[in-house]
XYZ file of C-alpha atoms in Angstrom:
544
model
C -24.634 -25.394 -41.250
C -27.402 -25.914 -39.129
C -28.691 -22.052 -39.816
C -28.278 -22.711 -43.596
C -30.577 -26.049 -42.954
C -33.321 -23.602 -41.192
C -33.315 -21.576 -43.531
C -34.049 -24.120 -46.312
C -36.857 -25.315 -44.162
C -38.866 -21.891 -43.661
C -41.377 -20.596 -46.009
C -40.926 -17.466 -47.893
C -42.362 -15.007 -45.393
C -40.257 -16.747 -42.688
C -37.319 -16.609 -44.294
C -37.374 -12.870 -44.535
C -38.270 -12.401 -41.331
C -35.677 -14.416 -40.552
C -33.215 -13.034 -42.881
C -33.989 -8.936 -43.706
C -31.637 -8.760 -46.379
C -33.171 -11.952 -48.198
C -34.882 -10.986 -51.692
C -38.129 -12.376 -52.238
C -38.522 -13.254 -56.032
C -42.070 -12.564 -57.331
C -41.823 -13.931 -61.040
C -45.051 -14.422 -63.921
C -44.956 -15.043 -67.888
C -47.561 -12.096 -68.595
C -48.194 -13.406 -71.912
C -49.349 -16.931 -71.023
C -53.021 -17.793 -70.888
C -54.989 -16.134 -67.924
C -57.859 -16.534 -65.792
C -60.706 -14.725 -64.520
C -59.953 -12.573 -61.645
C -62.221 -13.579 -58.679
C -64.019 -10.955 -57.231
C -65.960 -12.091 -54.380
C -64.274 -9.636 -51.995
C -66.272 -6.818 -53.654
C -69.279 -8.448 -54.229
C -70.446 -7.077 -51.113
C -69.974 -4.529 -48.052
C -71.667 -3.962 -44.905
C -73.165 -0.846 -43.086
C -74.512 -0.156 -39.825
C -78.090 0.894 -39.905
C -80.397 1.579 -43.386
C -81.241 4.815 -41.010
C -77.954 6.032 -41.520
C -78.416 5.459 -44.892
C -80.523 8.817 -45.282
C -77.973 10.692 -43.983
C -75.944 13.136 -46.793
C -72.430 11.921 -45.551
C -73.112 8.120 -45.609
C -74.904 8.500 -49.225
C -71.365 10.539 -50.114
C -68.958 8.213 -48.555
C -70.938 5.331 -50.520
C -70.796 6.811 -53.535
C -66.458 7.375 -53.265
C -66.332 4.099 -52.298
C -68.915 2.238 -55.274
C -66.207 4.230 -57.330
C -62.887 3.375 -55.806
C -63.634 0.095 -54.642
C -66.423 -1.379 -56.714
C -68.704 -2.233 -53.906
C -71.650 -4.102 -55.961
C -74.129 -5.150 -52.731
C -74.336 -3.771 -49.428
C -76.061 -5.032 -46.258
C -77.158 -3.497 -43.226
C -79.362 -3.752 -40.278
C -82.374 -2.032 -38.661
C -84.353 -2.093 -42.184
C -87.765 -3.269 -40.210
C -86.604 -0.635 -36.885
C -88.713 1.743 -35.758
C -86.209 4.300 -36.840
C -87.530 3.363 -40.608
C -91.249 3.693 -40.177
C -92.120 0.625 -41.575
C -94.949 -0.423 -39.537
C -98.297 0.038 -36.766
C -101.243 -1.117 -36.226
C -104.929 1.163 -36.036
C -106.781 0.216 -33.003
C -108.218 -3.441 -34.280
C -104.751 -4.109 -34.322
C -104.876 -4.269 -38.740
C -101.192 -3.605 -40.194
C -100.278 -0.412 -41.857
C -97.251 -0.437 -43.710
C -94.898 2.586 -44.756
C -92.448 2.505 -47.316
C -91.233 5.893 -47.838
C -87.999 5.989 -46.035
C -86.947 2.644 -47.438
C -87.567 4.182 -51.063
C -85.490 6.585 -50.433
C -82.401 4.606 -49.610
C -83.055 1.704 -52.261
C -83.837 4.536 -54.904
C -80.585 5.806 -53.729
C -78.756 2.609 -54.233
C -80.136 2.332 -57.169
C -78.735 5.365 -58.914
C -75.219 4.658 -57.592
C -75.563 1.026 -59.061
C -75.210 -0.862 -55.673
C -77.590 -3.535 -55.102
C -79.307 -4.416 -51.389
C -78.392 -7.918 -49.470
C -81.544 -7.520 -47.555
C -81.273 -8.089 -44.150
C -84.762 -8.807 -43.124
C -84.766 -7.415 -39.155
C -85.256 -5.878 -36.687
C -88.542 -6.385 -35.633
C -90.796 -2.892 -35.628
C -91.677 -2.472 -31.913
C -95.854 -2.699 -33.113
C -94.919 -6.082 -34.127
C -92.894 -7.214 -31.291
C -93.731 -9.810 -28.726
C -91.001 -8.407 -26.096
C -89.664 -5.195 -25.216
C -86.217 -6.305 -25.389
C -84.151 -4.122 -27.541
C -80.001 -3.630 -28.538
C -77.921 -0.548 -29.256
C -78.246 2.853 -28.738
C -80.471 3.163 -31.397
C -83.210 0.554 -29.542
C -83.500 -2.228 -31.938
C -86.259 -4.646 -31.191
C -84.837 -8.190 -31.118
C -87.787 -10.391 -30.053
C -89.682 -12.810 -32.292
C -92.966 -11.462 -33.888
C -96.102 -11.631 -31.658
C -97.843 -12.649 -34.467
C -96.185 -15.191 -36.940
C -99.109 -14.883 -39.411
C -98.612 -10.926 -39.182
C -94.689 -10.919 -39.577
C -94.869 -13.544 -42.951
C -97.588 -10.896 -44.312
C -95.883 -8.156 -43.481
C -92.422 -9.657 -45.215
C -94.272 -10.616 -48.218
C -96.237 -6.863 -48.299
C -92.337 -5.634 -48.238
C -91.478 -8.183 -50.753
C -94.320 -7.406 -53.085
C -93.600 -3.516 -52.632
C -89.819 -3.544 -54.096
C -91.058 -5.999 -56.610
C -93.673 -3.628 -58.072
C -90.742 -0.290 -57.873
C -87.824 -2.209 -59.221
C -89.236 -4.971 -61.125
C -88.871 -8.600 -60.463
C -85.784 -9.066 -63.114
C -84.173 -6.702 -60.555
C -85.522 -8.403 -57.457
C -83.845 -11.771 -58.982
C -80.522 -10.615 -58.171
C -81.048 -9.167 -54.732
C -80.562 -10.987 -51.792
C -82.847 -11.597 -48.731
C -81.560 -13.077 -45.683
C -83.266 -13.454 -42.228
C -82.441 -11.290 -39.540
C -78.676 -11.285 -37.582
C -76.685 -13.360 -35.364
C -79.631 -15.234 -33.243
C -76.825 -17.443 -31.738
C -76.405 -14.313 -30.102
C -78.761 -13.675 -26.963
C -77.852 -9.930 -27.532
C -79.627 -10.349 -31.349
C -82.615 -13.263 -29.979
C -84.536 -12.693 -27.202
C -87.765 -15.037 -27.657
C -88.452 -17.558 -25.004
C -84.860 -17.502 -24.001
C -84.646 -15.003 -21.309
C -83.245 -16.298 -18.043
C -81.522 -19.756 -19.342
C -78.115 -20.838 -19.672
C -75.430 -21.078 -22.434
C -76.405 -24.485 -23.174
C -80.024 -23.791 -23.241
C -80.097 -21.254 -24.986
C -78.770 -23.164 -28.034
C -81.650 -25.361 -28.460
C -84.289 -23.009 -28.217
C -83.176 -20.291 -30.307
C -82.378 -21.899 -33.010
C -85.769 -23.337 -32.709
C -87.219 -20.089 -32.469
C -85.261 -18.884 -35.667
C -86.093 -21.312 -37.595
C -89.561 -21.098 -37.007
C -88.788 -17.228 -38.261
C -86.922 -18.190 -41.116
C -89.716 -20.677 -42.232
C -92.387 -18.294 -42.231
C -89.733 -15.276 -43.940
C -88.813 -17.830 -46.316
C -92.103 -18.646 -47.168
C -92.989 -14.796 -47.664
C -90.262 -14.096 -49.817
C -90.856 -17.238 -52.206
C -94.486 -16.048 -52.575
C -93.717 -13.285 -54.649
C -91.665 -15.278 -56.784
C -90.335 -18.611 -56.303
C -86.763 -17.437 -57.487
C -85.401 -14.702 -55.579
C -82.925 -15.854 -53.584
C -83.727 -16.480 -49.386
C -80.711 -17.626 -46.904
C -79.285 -17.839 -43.743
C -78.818 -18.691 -40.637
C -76.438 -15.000 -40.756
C -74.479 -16.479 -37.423
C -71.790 -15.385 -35.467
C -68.983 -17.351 -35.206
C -70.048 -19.640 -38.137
C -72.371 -21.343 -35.706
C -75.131 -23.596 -36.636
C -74.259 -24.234 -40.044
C -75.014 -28.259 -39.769
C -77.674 -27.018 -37.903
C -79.396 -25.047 -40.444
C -78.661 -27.409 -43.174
C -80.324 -30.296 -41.849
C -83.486 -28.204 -40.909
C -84.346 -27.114 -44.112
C -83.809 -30.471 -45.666
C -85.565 -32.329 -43.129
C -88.308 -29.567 -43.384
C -88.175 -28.710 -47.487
C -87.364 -24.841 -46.152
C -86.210 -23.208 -49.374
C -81.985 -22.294 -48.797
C -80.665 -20.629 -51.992
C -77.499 -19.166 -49.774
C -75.825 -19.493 -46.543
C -74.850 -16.787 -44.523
C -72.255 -16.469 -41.551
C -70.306 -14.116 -39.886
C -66.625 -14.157 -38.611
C -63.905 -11.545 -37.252
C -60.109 -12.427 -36.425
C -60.057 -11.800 -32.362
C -59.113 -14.956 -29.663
C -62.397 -14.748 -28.150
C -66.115 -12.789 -28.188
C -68.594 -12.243 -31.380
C -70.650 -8.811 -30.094
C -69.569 -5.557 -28.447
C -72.532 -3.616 -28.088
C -71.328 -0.668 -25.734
C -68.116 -0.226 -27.554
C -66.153 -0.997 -24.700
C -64.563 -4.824 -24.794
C -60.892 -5.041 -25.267
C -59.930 -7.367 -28.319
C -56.888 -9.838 -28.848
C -55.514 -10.279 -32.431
C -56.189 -14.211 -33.088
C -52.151 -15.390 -33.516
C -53.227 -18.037 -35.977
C -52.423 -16.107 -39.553
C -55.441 -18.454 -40.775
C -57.653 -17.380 -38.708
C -60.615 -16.223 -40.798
C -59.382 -18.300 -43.996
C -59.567 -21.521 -42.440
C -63.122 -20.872 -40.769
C -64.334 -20.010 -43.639
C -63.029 -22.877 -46.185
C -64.817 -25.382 -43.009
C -68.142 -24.092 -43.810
C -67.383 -24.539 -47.495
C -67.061 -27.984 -46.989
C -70.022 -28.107 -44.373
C -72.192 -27.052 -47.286
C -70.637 -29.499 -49.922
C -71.949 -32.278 -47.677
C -74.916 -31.341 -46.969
C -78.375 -31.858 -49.466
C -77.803 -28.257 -50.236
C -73.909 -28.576 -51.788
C -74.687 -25.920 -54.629
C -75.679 -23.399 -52.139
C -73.632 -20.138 -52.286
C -71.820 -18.793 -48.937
C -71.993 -15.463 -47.839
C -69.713 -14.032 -44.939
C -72.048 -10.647 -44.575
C -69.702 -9.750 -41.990
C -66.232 -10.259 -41.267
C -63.026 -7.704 -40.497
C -60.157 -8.291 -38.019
C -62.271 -7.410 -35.161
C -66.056 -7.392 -33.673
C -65.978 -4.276 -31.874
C -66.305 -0.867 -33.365
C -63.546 0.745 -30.881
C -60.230 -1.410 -31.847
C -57.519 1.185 -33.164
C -56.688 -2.093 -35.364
C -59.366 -0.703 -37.523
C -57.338 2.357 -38.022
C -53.821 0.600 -38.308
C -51.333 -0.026 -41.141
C -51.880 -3.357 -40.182
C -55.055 -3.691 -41.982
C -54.408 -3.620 -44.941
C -52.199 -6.261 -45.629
C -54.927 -8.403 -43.335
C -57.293 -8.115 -45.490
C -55.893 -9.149 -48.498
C -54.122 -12.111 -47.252
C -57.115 -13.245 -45.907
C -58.997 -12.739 -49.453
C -56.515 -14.170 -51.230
C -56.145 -17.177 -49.625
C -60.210 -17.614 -49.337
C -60.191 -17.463 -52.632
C -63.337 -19.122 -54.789
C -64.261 -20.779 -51.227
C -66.423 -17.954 -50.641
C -69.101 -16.251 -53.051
C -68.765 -13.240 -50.911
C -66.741 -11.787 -47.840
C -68.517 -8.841 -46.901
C -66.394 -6.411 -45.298
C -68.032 -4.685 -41.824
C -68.046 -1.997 -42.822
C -67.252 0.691 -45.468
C -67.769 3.869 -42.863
C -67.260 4.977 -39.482
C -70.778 6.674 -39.991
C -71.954 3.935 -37.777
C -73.996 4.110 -33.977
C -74.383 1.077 -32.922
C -72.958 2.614 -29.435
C -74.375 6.038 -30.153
C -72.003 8.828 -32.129
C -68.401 8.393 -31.314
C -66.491 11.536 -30.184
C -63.109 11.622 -31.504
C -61.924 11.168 -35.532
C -60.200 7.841 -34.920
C -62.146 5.814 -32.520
C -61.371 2.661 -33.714
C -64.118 2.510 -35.626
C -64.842 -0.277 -38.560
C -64.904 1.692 -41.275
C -62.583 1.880 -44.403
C -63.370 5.864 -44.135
C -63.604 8.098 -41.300
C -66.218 10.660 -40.155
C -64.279 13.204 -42.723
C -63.883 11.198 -45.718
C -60.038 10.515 -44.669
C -58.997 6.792 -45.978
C -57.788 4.649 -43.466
C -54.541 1.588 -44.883
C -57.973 -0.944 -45.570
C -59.079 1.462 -47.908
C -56.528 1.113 -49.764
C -57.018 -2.843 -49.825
C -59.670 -2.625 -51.615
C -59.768 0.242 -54.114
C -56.264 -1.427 -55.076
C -57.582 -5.092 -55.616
C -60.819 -2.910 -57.954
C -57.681 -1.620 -59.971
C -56.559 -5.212 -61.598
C -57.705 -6.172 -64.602
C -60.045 -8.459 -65.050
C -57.364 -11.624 -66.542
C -55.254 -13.055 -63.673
C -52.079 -14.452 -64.786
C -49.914 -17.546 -62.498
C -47.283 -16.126 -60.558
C -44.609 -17.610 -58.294
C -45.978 -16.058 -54.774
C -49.202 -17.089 -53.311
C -48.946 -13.947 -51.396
C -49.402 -11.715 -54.912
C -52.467 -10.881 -57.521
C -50.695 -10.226 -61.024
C -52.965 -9.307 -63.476
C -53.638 -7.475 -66.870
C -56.013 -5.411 -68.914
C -57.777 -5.439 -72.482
C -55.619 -2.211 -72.619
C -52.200 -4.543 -72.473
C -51.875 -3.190 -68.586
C -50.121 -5.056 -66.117
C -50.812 -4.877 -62.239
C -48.953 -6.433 -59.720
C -50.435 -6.414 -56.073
C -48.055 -7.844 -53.159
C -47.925 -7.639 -49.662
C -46.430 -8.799 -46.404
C -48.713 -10.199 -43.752
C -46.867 -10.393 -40.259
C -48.850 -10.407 -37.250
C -46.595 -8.356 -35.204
C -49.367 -8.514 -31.654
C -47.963 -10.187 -28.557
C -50.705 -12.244 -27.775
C -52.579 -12.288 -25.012
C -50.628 -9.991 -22.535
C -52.359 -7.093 -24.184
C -55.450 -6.073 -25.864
C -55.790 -4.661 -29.312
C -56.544 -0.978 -27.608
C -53.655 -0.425 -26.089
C -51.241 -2.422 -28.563
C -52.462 -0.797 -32.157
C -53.097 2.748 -30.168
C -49.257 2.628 -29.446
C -47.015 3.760 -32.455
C -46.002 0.665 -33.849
C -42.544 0.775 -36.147
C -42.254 -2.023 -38.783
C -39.039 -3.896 -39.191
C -37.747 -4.609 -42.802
C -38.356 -7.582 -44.209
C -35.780 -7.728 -46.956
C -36.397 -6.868 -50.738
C -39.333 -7.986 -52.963
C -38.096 -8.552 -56.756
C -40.962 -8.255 -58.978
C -39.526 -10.097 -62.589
C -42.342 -9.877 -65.062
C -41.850 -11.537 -68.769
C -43.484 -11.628 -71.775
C -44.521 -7.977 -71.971
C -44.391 -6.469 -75.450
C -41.745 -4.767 -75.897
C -41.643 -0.486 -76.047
C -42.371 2.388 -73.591
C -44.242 1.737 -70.408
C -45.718 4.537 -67.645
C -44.830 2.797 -64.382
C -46.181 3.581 -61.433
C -46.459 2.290 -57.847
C -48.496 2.800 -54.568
C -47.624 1.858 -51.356
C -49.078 1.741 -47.744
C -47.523 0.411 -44.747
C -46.073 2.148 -41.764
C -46.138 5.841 -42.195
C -47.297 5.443 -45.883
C -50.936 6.714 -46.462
C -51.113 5.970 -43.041
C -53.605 8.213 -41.375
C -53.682 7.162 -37.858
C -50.084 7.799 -37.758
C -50.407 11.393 -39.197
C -53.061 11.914 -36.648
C -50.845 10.589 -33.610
C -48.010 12.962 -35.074
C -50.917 15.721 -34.537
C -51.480 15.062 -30.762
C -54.056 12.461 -31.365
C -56.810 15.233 -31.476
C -60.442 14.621 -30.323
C -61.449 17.532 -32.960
C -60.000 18.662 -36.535
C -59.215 21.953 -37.705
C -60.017 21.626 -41.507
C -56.146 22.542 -41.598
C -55.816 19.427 -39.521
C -58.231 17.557 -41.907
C -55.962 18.816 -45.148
C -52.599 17.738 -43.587
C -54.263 14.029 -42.749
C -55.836 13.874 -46.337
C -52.508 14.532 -47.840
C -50.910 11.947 -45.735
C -53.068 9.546 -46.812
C -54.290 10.636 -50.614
C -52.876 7.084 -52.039
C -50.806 9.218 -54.658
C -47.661 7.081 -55.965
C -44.552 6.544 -54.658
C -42.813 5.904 -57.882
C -43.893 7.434 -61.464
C -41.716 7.195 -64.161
C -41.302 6.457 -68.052
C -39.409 2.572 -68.358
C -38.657 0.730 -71.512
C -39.215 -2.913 -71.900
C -36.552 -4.360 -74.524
C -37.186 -7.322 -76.919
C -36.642 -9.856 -74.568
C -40.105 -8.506 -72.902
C -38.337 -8.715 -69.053
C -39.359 -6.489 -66.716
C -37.413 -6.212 -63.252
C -37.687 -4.144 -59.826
C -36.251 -4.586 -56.635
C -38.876 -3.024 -54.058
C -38.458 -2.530 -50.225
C -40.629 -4.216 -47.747
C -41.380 -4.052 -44.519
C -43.843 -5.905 -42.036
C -47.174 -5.552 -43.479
C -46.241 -3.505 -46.439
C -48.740 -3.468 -49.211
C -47.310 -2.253 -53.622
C -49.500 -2.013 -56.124
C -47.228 -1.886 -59.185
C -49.062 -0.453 -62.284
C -47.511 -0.752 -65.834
C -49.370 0.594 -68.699
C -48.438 1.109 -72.598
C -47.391 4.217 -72.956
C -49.857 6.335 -75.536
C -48.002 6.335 -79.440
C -46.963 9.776 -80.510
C -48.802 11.169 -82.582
C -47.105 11.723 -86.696
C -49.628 13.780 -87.531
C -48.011 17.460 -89.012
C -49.653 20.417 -87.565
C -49.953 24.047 -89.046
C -47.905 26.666 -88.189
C -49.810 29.333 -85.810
């Protein structure tokens, strides 16, 4: 009695952890009025440096991923570094300004159909007022010696993409000023030597005397394009922010915020800290839907909100990254976000990324949803499976499910189980997800969809979850190996290809029910696909 009475009490999830031979009933009228699908989770993805962005196997891996995943923006640092050429002075100290490497990447862009979110940052050494710098690739994080000289120089920038792209272009871009300055790793102005709690005060001081001026650059060119901020970690000094630029009239078209699922930390800039999983499964969803609500207060309540970064972790060396776990992560976390959000920009879309120099092994734990060789990693999957609904999302019985449909009269169901399976705080994210880590069962999923017309139907479902398009598995299976053979790299890309589990021909009677048990296990992710089936043709054809 009292088991039955738990039971009742748990929600769905917990009741098949609870239970592993309870069904979970996923149920939707296909043919009742739909909405737009939301999608902010692909308005948007993140990158580590726009120097990388000249290399052959970034511009490739881009260009897979604009296809697979519909990737419509992407953001990056180190535009204004050294690295880019962007800036000197002669020897009166007058600015020179190069654009030639940053045409090349936005031309780029531009022929794959992505869009820039303009990170405006670092600051180019000539330009600097300290020699304080971050990552192995030495970028300068010290305000601008010259206020006057940085707003020019913005507005020189501004002017420059304006006249190659045109400003109906420019209008949809995004520009938003420079990265994390809660962060003393990211700020260094007048800050050096003081506490935690000093630092607060006079940073965000500091930045907003930077954002003024970059605000006031970017509105010179034209008053519409679209300047934000404060591009925090943590989601600190939203309230902050907002009460700034109303108490100063600064111009705030979007705000901007960062936020990864660990217990503790924002920046890992050697690649070394060890990571906990947060245990709270609304970690992330919650944070965000606080800012929302920050923002709706505030004299700015139609301003749109940007995550530019978020993933389940901060450093670029978690083995989470690689997991089977991720996948199932991510989408929980988007779907429950939901319309709080205009974007959630995913950090990042490649391993192709040196913030701590070149990494020396395949699987590093890098953020990327693709490796150094192309090889899709379970978050890949995430999102090139969410860019395969249609565009009309239909009310199902599961908040933990997208069903959807097509102008074509396809169907997609997309369901998952999110378990967070980490211990907690006994041990770190590098030694937990670097450990072969089994999934239990968690019962049957029953997809019942109705009101499909009836006839013939190609079905056809995708799965990923332990040891299913699961590349770091496949690579642990291999010894772990610090270098591929291209054998190697063939046997991992076939492990993890995303080619379906089930294909077959069904047949949807007059009633228009459709009905499928499928097995689930922790963190399983299906993508269920049904599509008309083409008419045979009646057409008589000559003899040879």
């Amino acid at each position: 009695m009292l088991r039955a009475l738990l039971l009742l009490l748990l929600s769905p999830a917990a009741l098949l952890a609870a239970d592993p031979a309870a069904v979970r009933r996923i149920e939707a009228d296909v043919s009742q009025p739909a909405h737009p699908l939301n999608r902010m989770y692909n308005l948007c993805v993140g990158a580590g440096r726009a120097n990388e962005g000249l290399r052959a196997d970034w511009q490739r891996q881009l260009q897979q991923v604009r296809a697979d995943c519909g990737f419509r923006y992407i953001r990056f640092h180190g535009l204004f570094c050294d690295d880019m050429g962007v800036y000197r002075e002669d020897a009166q100290g007058r600015a020179i300004y190069n654009w030639q490497y940053i045409d090349e990447l936005f031309d780029f862009l531009q022929r794959i159909g992505i869009k820039p979110f303009v990170e405006l940052g670092f600051m180019p050494s000539a330009l600097a007022s300290g020699p304080h710098t971050i990552f192995w690739y030495k970028a300068n994080v010290t305000p601008p010696k010259d206020y006057a000289k940085w707003e020019a120089f913005v507005a020189a920038f501004v002017r420059h993409v304006t006249e190659r792209y045109g400003a109906d272009e420019v209008r949809r871009w995004y520009f938003e000023v420079w990265n994390e300055p809660n962060l003393t790793g990211f700020w260094m102005g007048t800050t050096q030597g003081k506490t935690e709690a000093e630092f607060a005060p006079i940073a965000r001081a500091e930045y907003l005397k930077l954002y003024a001026a970059s605000a006031r650059a970017v509105k010179s060119v034209d008053s519409t394009y679209r300047v934000g901020g404060p591009a925090t970690a943590g989601s600190g000094w939203i309230d902050e922010t907002l009460a700034a630029c109303a108490e100063r009239q600064l111009p705030l078209d979007f705000v901007s915020t960062h936020t990864y699922a660990t217990s503790s930390g924002y920046l890992d800039e050697h690649g070394n800290a060890g990571t906990v999983f947060s245990p709270d499964r609304n970690a992330v969803t919650d944070e965000v839907k606080g800012v929302r609500q920050k923002i709706a207060r505030s004299a700015f309540p139609g301003a749109e909100l940007h995550y530019t970064e978020w993933s389940s972790s901060y450093t670029p060396a978690d083995p989470l990254h690689d997991s089977y776990h991720s996948a199932a992560f991510i989408l929980d976390k988007v779907r429950h976000i939901g319309a709080a959000a205009d974007s959630m920009s995913y950090w990042t879309f490649t391993d192709i990324f040196e913030e701590a120099g070149p990494r020396m092994t395949p699987f590093h734990g890098g953020f990327g949803l693709l490796n150094y060789q192309d090889l899709m990693k379970p978050s890949y999957f995430a999102y090139a499976w969410l860019n395969r609904l249609g565009d009309h999302e239909i009310a199902a019985s599961d908040s933990d499910a997208f069903i959807c449909r097509n102008d074509a009269g396809a169907v997609q169901a997309l369901f998952w189980d999110f378990t967070i399976t980490h211990p907690g705080a006994s041990v770190i994210n590098q030694e937990f997800y670097l450990a072969d880590q089994p999934a239990k069962a968690k019962g049957t999923v029953e997809l019942n969809l109705r009101g499909l017309a009836p006839g013939r139907y190609q079905l056809t479902a995708r799965k990923v979850g332990y040891r299913a398009n699961d590349v770091q598995s496949a690579w642990r299976d291999l010894g772990s190996p610090a270098q591929l053979t291209r054998a190697q790299v063939r046997q991992l890309r076939a492990a993890s290809s995303g080619e379906p589990f089930v294909q077959e021909s069904v047949t949807v009677a007059a009633d228009g029910h459709f009905s499928r048990p499928f097995a689930m296990r922790e963190n399983d992710v299906w993508l269920v696909e049904l599509s008309p089936a083409p008419a045979k043709s009646t057409r008589a054809t000559a003899s040879p």
